[in-house]
Amino acid sequence: MAVQDTDDDLALHRRLAAGDRAAFDELYRRYAAQAYGLAYRVTGQQMLAQDVVHDAFMALWRAPEAFDERRGSFRTFFLSMVHHRGVDQVRREQRLRARTEKAANLDPVEDEDPADAVAEAGYLGVRRKEVREALTELPAAQRQVLEMAYFDGKTQVQIAEELQIPLGTVKTRTLAAMRKLRGLLEEEAT
């Protein structure tokens, strides 16, 4: 049975490489559950696991030539891809969490010159006002994800779950909002 599945997988992969959507659908049917199970074990979160599986299947669709049958079975190749993407996703979430925690920990250093603290407080007051004004110019959906991330301290996964939208949508909105915010703040600085 395993040899037959391997031969079937190879035939499906060849059809996929030729752009056959039905072959992609069949590979999805065969491997989606296994891929999700693996991604869930790696990430520990449903939304992240779904995002990992989606990304892996999209990568397969966009670049089917990445699979080389001389290096192993299709199943091993695909599940390895899912595993690596899951690990990368966990690392991204950990980095985001660390940046958020670092940003929240703004305790003053003991040996600071009091004049520096006064000057910095004045600058921060002006900058806060500029950021708040720039935030009002963002589209509502983009502003919402930024506020949830930076003011409420939520991760992108938590935001996706709370808003009941795909994690990829949260990431896209966050990136677009940060770019627009940066542009607006650079305009104010000039």
PDB file of C-alpha atoms in Angstrom:
ATOM      1  CA  MET A   1       0.000   0.000   0.000  1.00  0.00           C
ATOM      2  CA  ALA A   2       2.807   2.452   0.868  1.00  0.00           C
ATOM      3  CA  VAL A   3       4.517   1.828  -2.495  1.00  0.00           C
ATOM      4  CA  GLN A   4       1.214   2.410  -4.292  1.00  0.00           C
ATOM      5  CA  ASP A   5       0.640   5.636  -2.336  1.00  0.00           C
ATOM      6  CA  THR A   6       4.150   6.785  -3.227  1.00  0.00           C
ATOM      7  CA  ASP A   7       3.548   6.064  -6.915  1.00  0.00           C
ATOM      8  CA  ASP A   8       0.180   7.826  -6.727  1.00  0.00           C
ATOM      9  CA  ASP A   9       1.807  10.778  -4.969  1.00  0.00           C
ATOM     10  CA  LEU A  10       4.474  11.001  -7.669  1.00  0.00           C
ATOM     11  CA  ALA A  11       1.843  10.917 -10.411  1.00  0.00           C
ATOM     12  CA  LEU A  12      -0.198  13.579  -8.610  1.00  0.00           C
ATOM     13  CA  HIS A  13       2.899  15.711  -8.130  1.00  0.00           C
ATOM     14  CA  ARG A  14       3.746  15.513 -11.832  1.00  0.00           C
ATOM     15  CA  ARG A  15       0.204  16.609 -12.677  1.00  0.00           C
ATOM     16  CA  LEU A  16       0.448  19.404 -10.119  1.00  0.00           C
ATOM     17  CA  ALA A  17       3.725  20.585 -11.683  1.00  0.00           C
ATOM     18  CA  ALA A  18       1.826  20.800 -14.977  1.00  0.00           C
ATOM     19  CA  GLY A  19      -0.755  23.074 -13.299  1.00  0.00           C
ATOM     20  CA  ASP A  20      -3.501  20.481 -12.682  1.00  0.00           C
ATOM     21  CA  ARG A  21      -5.806  21.867  -9.968  1.00  0.00           C
ATOM     22  CA  ALA A  22      -7.480  18.467  -9.461  1.00  0.00           C
ATOM     23  CA  ALA A  23      -4.094  16.955  -8.550  1.00  0.00           C
ATOM     24  CA  PHE A  24      -3.584  19.714  -5.980  1.00  0.00           C
ATOM     25  CA  ASP A  25      -7.048  19.029  -4.534  1.00  0.00           C
ATOM     26  CA  GLU A  26      -6.241  15.309  -4.253  1.00  0.00           C
ATOM     27  CA  LEU A  27      -2.914  15.991  -2.508  1.00  0.00           C
ATOM     28  CA  TYR A  28      -4.748  18.340  -0.167  1.00  0.00           C
ATOM     29  CA  ARG A  29      -7.329  15.661   0.602  1.00  0.00           C
ATOM     30  CA  ARG A  30      -4.565  13.147   1.322  1.00  0.00           C
ATOM     31  CA  TYR A  31      -2.329  15.301   3.471  1.00  0.00           C
ATOM     32  CA  ALA A  32      -4.338  18.117   5.055  1.00  0.00           C
ATOM     33  CA  ALA A  33      -5.228  16.200   8.216  1.00  0.00           C
ATOM     34  CA  GLN A  34      -1.688  14.901   8.750  1.00  0.00           C
ATOM     35  CA  ALA A  35      -0.233  18.320   8.043  1.00  0.00           C
ATOM     36  CA  TYR A  36      -2.635  19.997  10.487  1.00  0.00           C
ATOM     37  CA  GLY A  37      -1.867  17.425  13.199  1.00  0.00           C
ATOM     38  CA  LEU A  38       1.855  17.999  12.805  1.00  0.00           C
ATOM     39  CA  ALA A  39       1.501  21.792  12.679  1.00  0.00           C
ATOM     40  CA  TYR A  40      -0.691  21.749  15.783  1.00  0.00           C
ATOM     41  CA  ARG A  41       1.863  19.641  17.689  1.00  0.00           C
ATOM     42  CA  VAL A  42       4.619  22.094  16.725  1.00  0.00           C
ATOM     43  CA  THR A  43       2.726  25.349  17.349  1.00  0.00           C
ATOM     44  CA  GLY A  44       0.276  24.316  20.068  1.00  0.00           C
ATOM     45  CA  GLN A  45      -2.349  26.704  18.671  1.00  0.00           C
ATOM     46  CA  GLN A  46      -5.172  26.054  16.227  1.00  0.00           C
ATOM     47  CA  MET A  47      -4.917  29.353  14.359  1.00  0.00           C
ATOM     48  CA  LEU A  48      -1.158  29.072  13.946  1.00  0.00           C
ATOM     49  CA  ALA A  49      -1.473  25.468  12.790  1.00  0.00           C
ATOM     50  CA  GLN A  50      -4.083  26.430  10.208  1.00  0.00           C
ATOM     51  CA  ASP A  51      -1.858  29.247   8.967  1.00  0.00           C
ATOM     52  CA  VAL A  52       1.156  26.903   8.697  1.00  0.00           C
ATOM     53  CA  VAL A  53      -0.808  24.320   6.699  1.00  0.00           C
ATOM     54  CA  HIS A  54      -2.223  26.997   4.420  1.00  0.00           C
ATOM     55  CA  ASP A  55       1.258  28.439   3.806  1.00  0.00           C
ATOM     56  CA  ALA A  56       2.706  24.987   3.077  1.00  0.00           C
ATOM     57  CA  PHE A  57       0.014  24.121   0.542  1.00  0.00           C
ATOM     58  CA  MET A  58       0.336  27.531  -1.106  1.00  0.00           C
ATOM     59  CA  ALA A  59       4.109  27.067  -1.357  1.00  0.00           C
ATOM     60  CA  LEU A  60       3.526  23.666  -2.949  1.00  0.00           C
ATOM     61  CA  TRP A  61       1.117  25.194  -5.461  1.00  0.00           C
ATOM     62  CA  ARG A  62       3.454  28.079  -6.324  1.00  0.00           C
ATOM     63  CA  ALA A  63       6.659  26.023  -6.539  1.00  0.00           C
ATOM     64  CA  PRO A  64       5.941  22.324  -7.072  1.00  0.00           C
ATOM     65  CA  GLU A  65       9.438  21.946  -8.526  1.00  0.00           C
ATOM     66  CA  ALA A  66      10.844  22.201  -4.971  1.00  0.00           C
ATOM     67  CA  PHE A  67      10.069  18.498  -4.541  1.00  0.00           C
ATOM     68  CA  ASP A  68      12.759  16.161  -5.913  1.00  0.00           C
ATOM     69  CA  GLU A  69      11.659  12.538  -5.951  1.00  0.00           C
ATOM     70  CA  ARG A  70      15.307  11.398  -5.913  1.00  0.00           C
ATOM     71  CA  ARG A  71      15.651  12.796  -2.381  1.00  0.00           C
ATOM     72  CA  GLY A  72      12.729  10.957  -0.802  1.00  0.00           C
ATOM     73  CA  SER A  73       8.989  10.434  -0.783  1.00  0.00           C
ATOM     74  CA  PHE A  74       6.500  13.217  -1.401  1.00  0.00           C
ATOM     75  CA  ARG A  75       4.951  12.610   2.017  1.00  0.00           C
ATOM     76  CA  THR A  76       8.294  13.101   3.781  1.00  0.00           C
ATOM     77  CA  PHE A  77       9.031  16.217   1.726  1.00  0.00           C
ATOM     78  CA  PHE A  78       5.664  17.814   2.381  1.00  0.00           C
ATOM     79  CA  LEU A  79       5.467  17.027   6.087  1.00  0.00           C
ATOM     80  CA  SER A  80       9.049  18.280   6.531  1.00  0.00           C
ATOM     81  CA  MET A  81       7.998  21.523   4.880  1.00  0.00           C
ATOM     82  CA  VAL A  82       5.048  21.786   7.292  1.00  0.00           C
ATOM     83  CA  HIS A  83       7.314  21.082  10.255  1.00  0.00           C
ATOM     84  CA  HIS A  84       9.877  23.722   9.255  1.00  0.00           C
ATOM     85  CA  ARG A  85       7.168  26.321   8.651  1.00  0.00           C
ATOM     86  CA  GLY A  86       5.637  25.498  12.044  1.00  0.00           C
ATOM     87  CA  VAL A  87       8.960  25.982  13.815  1.00  0.00           C
ATOM     88  CA  ASP A  88       9.504  29.271  11.961  1.00  0.00           C
ATOM     89  CA  GLN A  89       6.019  30.438  12.980  1.00  0.00           C
ATOM     90  CA  VAL A  90       6.668  29.640  16.649  1.00  0.00           C
ATOM     91  CA  ARG A  91       9.947  31.550  16.511  1.00  0.00           C
ATOM     92  CA  ARG A  92       8.223  34.573  14.924  1.00  0.00           C
ATOM     93  CA  GLU A  93       5.587  34.554  17.665  1.00  0.00           C
ATOM     94  CA  GLN A  94       8.300  34.326  20.338  1.00  0.00           C
ATOM     95  CA  ARG A  95      10.177  37.282  18.818  1.00  0.00           C
ATOM     96  CA  LEU A  96       6.964  39.317  18.655  1.00  0.00           C
ATOM     97  CA  ARG A  97       6.173  38.488  22.275  1.00  0.00           C
ATOM     98  CA  ALA A  98       9.720  39.436  23.350  1.00  0.00           C
ATOM     99  CA  ARG A  99       9.515  42.777  21.497  1.00  0.00           C
ATOM    100  CA  THR A 100       6.138  43.509  23.081  1.00  0.00           C
ATOM    101  CA  GLU A 101       7.438  42.695  26.555  1.00  0.00           C
ATOM    102  CA  LYS A 102      10.557  44.779  25.975  1.00  0.00           C
ATOM    103  CA  ALA A 103       8.452  47.721  24.815  1.00  0.00           C
ATOM    104  CA  ALA A 104       6.254  47.398  27.899  1.00  0.00           C
ATOM    105  CA  ASN A 105       9.258  47.425  30.233  1.00  0.00           C
ATOM    106  CA  LEU A 106      10.201  51.092  30.075  1.00  0.00           C
ATOM    107  CA  ASP A 107      11.438  51.533  33.657  1.00  0.00           C
ATOM    108  CA  PRO A 108      13.887  54.432  34.039  1.00  0.00           C
ATOM    109  CA  VAL A 109      17.566  53.676  34.582  1.00  0.00           C
ATOM    110  CA  GLU A 110      18.746  54.612  38.108  1.00  0.00           C
ATOM    111  CA  ASP A 111      21.819  56.685  37.103  1.00  0.00           C
ATOM    112  CA  GLU A 112      20.052  58.969  34.642  1.00  0.00           C
ATOM    113  CA  ASP A 113      20.517  62.700  34.749  1.00  0.00           C
ATOM    114  CA  PRO A 114      17.195  64.283  35.872  1.00  0.00           C
ATOM    115  CA  ALA A 115      17.490  66.866  33.060  1.00  0.00           C
ATOM    116  CA  ASP A 116      17.544  64.029  30.530  1.00  0.00           C
ATOM    117  CA  ALA A 117      14.347  62.642  32.027  1.00  0.00           C
ATOM    118  CA  VAL A 118      12.622  66.038  31.730  1.00  0.00           C
ATOM    119  CA  ALA A 119      13.738  66.477  28.113  1.00  0.00           C
ATOM    120  CA  GLU A 120      12.723  62.945  27.233  1.00  0.00           C
ATOM    121  CA  ALA A 121       9.317  63.368  28.889  1.00  0.00           C
ATOM    122  CA  GLY A 122       8.704  66.472  26.783  1.00  0.00           C
ATOM    123  CA  TYR A 123       9.766  64.717  23.605  1.00  0.00           C
ATOM    124  CA  LEU A 124       7.668  61.645  24.418  1.00  0.00           C
ATOM    125  CA  GLY A 125       4.619  63.807  25.070  1.00  0.00           C
ATOM    126  CA  VAL A 126       4.936  65.424  21.654  1.00  0.00           C
ATOM    127  CA  ARG A 127       5.649  62.084  19.952  1.00  0.00           C
ATOM    128  CA  ARG A 128       2.640  60.411  21.640  1.00  0.00           C
ATOM    129  CA  LYS A 129       0.418  63.190  20.315  1.00  0.00           C
ATOM    130  CA  GLU A 130       1.846  62.741  16.799  1.00  0.00           C
ATOM    131  CA  VAL A 131       1.307  58.973  16.933  1.00  0.00           C
ATOM    132  CA  ARG A 132      -2.277  59.338  18.173  1.00  0.00           C
ATOM    133  CA  GLU A 133      -3.047  61.820  15.385  1.00  0.00           C
ATOM    134  CA  ALA A 134      -1.448  59.544  12.773  1.00  0.00           C
ATOM    135  CA  LEU A 135      -3.459  56.592  14.080  1.00  0.00           C
ATOM    136  CA  THR A 136      -6.691  58.451  13.333  1.00  0.00           C
ATOM    137  CA  GLU A 137      -5.671  58.602   9.661  1.00  0.00           C
ATOM    138  CA  LEU A 138      -5.387  54.810   9.330  1.00  0.00           C
ATOM    139  CA  PRO A 139      -8.281  52.714   8.002  1.00  0.00           C
ATOM    140  CA  ALA A 140     -10.373  51.379  10.900  1.00  0.00           C
ATOM    141  CA  ALA A 141      -9.379  47.722  10.390  1.00  0.00           C
ATOM    142  CA  GLN A 142      -5.661  48.573  10.406  1.00  0.00           C
ATOM    143  CA  ARG A 143      -5.995  50.871  13.415  1.00  0.00           C
ATOM    144  CA  GLN A 144      -7.871  48.157  15.313  1.00  0.00           C
ATOM    145  CA  VAL A 145      -5.121  45.522  14.977  1.00  0.00           C
ATOM    146  CA  LEU A 146      -2.425  48.023  15.989  1.00  0.00           C
ATOM    147  CA  GLU A 147      -4.365  49.145  19.033  1.00  0.00           C
ATOM    148  CA  MET A 148      -5.012  45.550  20.085  1.00  0.00           C
ATOM    149  CA  ALA A 149      -1.325  44.654  19.658  1.00  0.00           C
ATOM    150  CA  TYR A 150       0.331  47.700  21.180  1.00  0.00           C
ATOM    151  CA  PHE A 151      -2.206  49.079  23.643  1.00  0.00           C
ATOM    152  CA  ASP A 152      -3.793  45.796  24.753  1.00  0.00           C
ATOM    153  CA  GLY A 153      -0.593  43.714  24.439  1.00  0.00           C
ATOM    154  CA  LYS A 154      -2.222  40.962  22.379  1.00  0.00           C
ATOM    155  CA  THR A 155      -0.359  38.676  20.004  1.00  0.00           C
ATOM    156  CA  GLN A 156      -1.371  38.385  16.383  1.00  0.00           C
ATOM    157  CA  VAL A 157      -2.849  34.956  17.102  1.00  0.00           C
ATOM    158  CA  GLN A 158      -4.979  36.379  19.918  1.00  0.00           C
ATOM    159  CA  ILE A 159      -6.138  39.211  17.671  1.00  0.00           C
ATOM    160  CA  ALA A 160      -7.106  36.747  14.912  1.00  0.00           C
ATOM    161  CA  GLU A 161      -9.051  34.613  17.368  1.00  0.00           C
ATOM    162  CA  GLU A 162     -10.814  37.589  18.955  1.00  0.00           C
ATOM    163  CA  LEU A 163     -11.763  39.172  15.621  1.00  0.00           C
ATOM    164  CA  GLN A 164     -12.459  35.758  14.064  1.00  0.00           C
ATOM    165  CA  ILE A 165     -10.357  36.506  11.004  1.00  0.00           C
ATOM    166  CA  PRO A 166      -7.445  34.561   9.472  1.00  0.00           C
ATOM    167  CA  LEU A 167      -4.020  35.094  11.002  1.00  0.00           C
ATOM    168  CA  GLY A 168      -2.702  36.113   7.585  1.00  0.00           C
ATOM    169  CA  THR A 169      -5.241  38.944   7.477  1.00  0.00           C
ATOM    170  CA  VAL A 170      -4.035  40.221  10.860  1.00  0.00           C
ATOM    171  CA  LYS A 171      -0.428  40.115   9.635  1.00  0.00           C
ATOM    172  CA  THR A 172      -1.301  41.930   6.414  1.00  0.00           C
ATOM    173  CA  ARG A 173      -3.249  44.635   8.239  1.00  0.00           C
ATOM    174  CA  THR A 174      -0.474  45.090  10.793  1.00  0.00           C
ATOM    175  CA  LEU A 175       2.225  45.424   8.154  1.00  0.00           C
ATOM    176  CA  ALA A 176       0.158  47.830   6.053  1.00  0.00           C
ATOM    177  CA  ALA A 177      -0.696  49.913   9.121  1.00  0.00           C
ATOM    178  CA  MET A 178       2.927  50.099  10.263  1.00  0.00           C
ATOM    179  CA  ARG A 179       4.066  51.211   6.813  1.00  0.00           C
ATOM    180  CA  LYS A 180       1.380  53.862   6.578  1.00  0.00           C
ATOM    181  CA  LEU A 181       2.031  55.015  10.146  1.00  0.00           C
ATOM    182  CA  ARG A 182       5.751  55.311   9.440  1.00  0.00           C
ATOM    183  CA  GLY A 183       5.031  57.367   6.341  1.00  0.00           C
ATOM    184  CA  LEU A 184       2.664  59.670   8.213  1.00  0.00           C
ATOM    185  CA  LEU A 185       5.140  60.197  11.052  1.00  0.00           C
ATOM    186  CA  GLU A 186       8.001  60.882   8.621  1.00  0.00           C
ATOM    187  CA  GLU A 187       5.823  63.516   6.893  1.00  0.00           C
ATOM    188  CA  GLU A 188       5.224  65.212  10.266  1.00  0.00           C
ATOM    189  CA  ALA A 189       8.948  65.201  11.056  1.00  0.00           C
ATOM    190  CA  THR A 190       9.792  67.137   7.879  1.00  0.00           C
TER     191      THR A 190
END
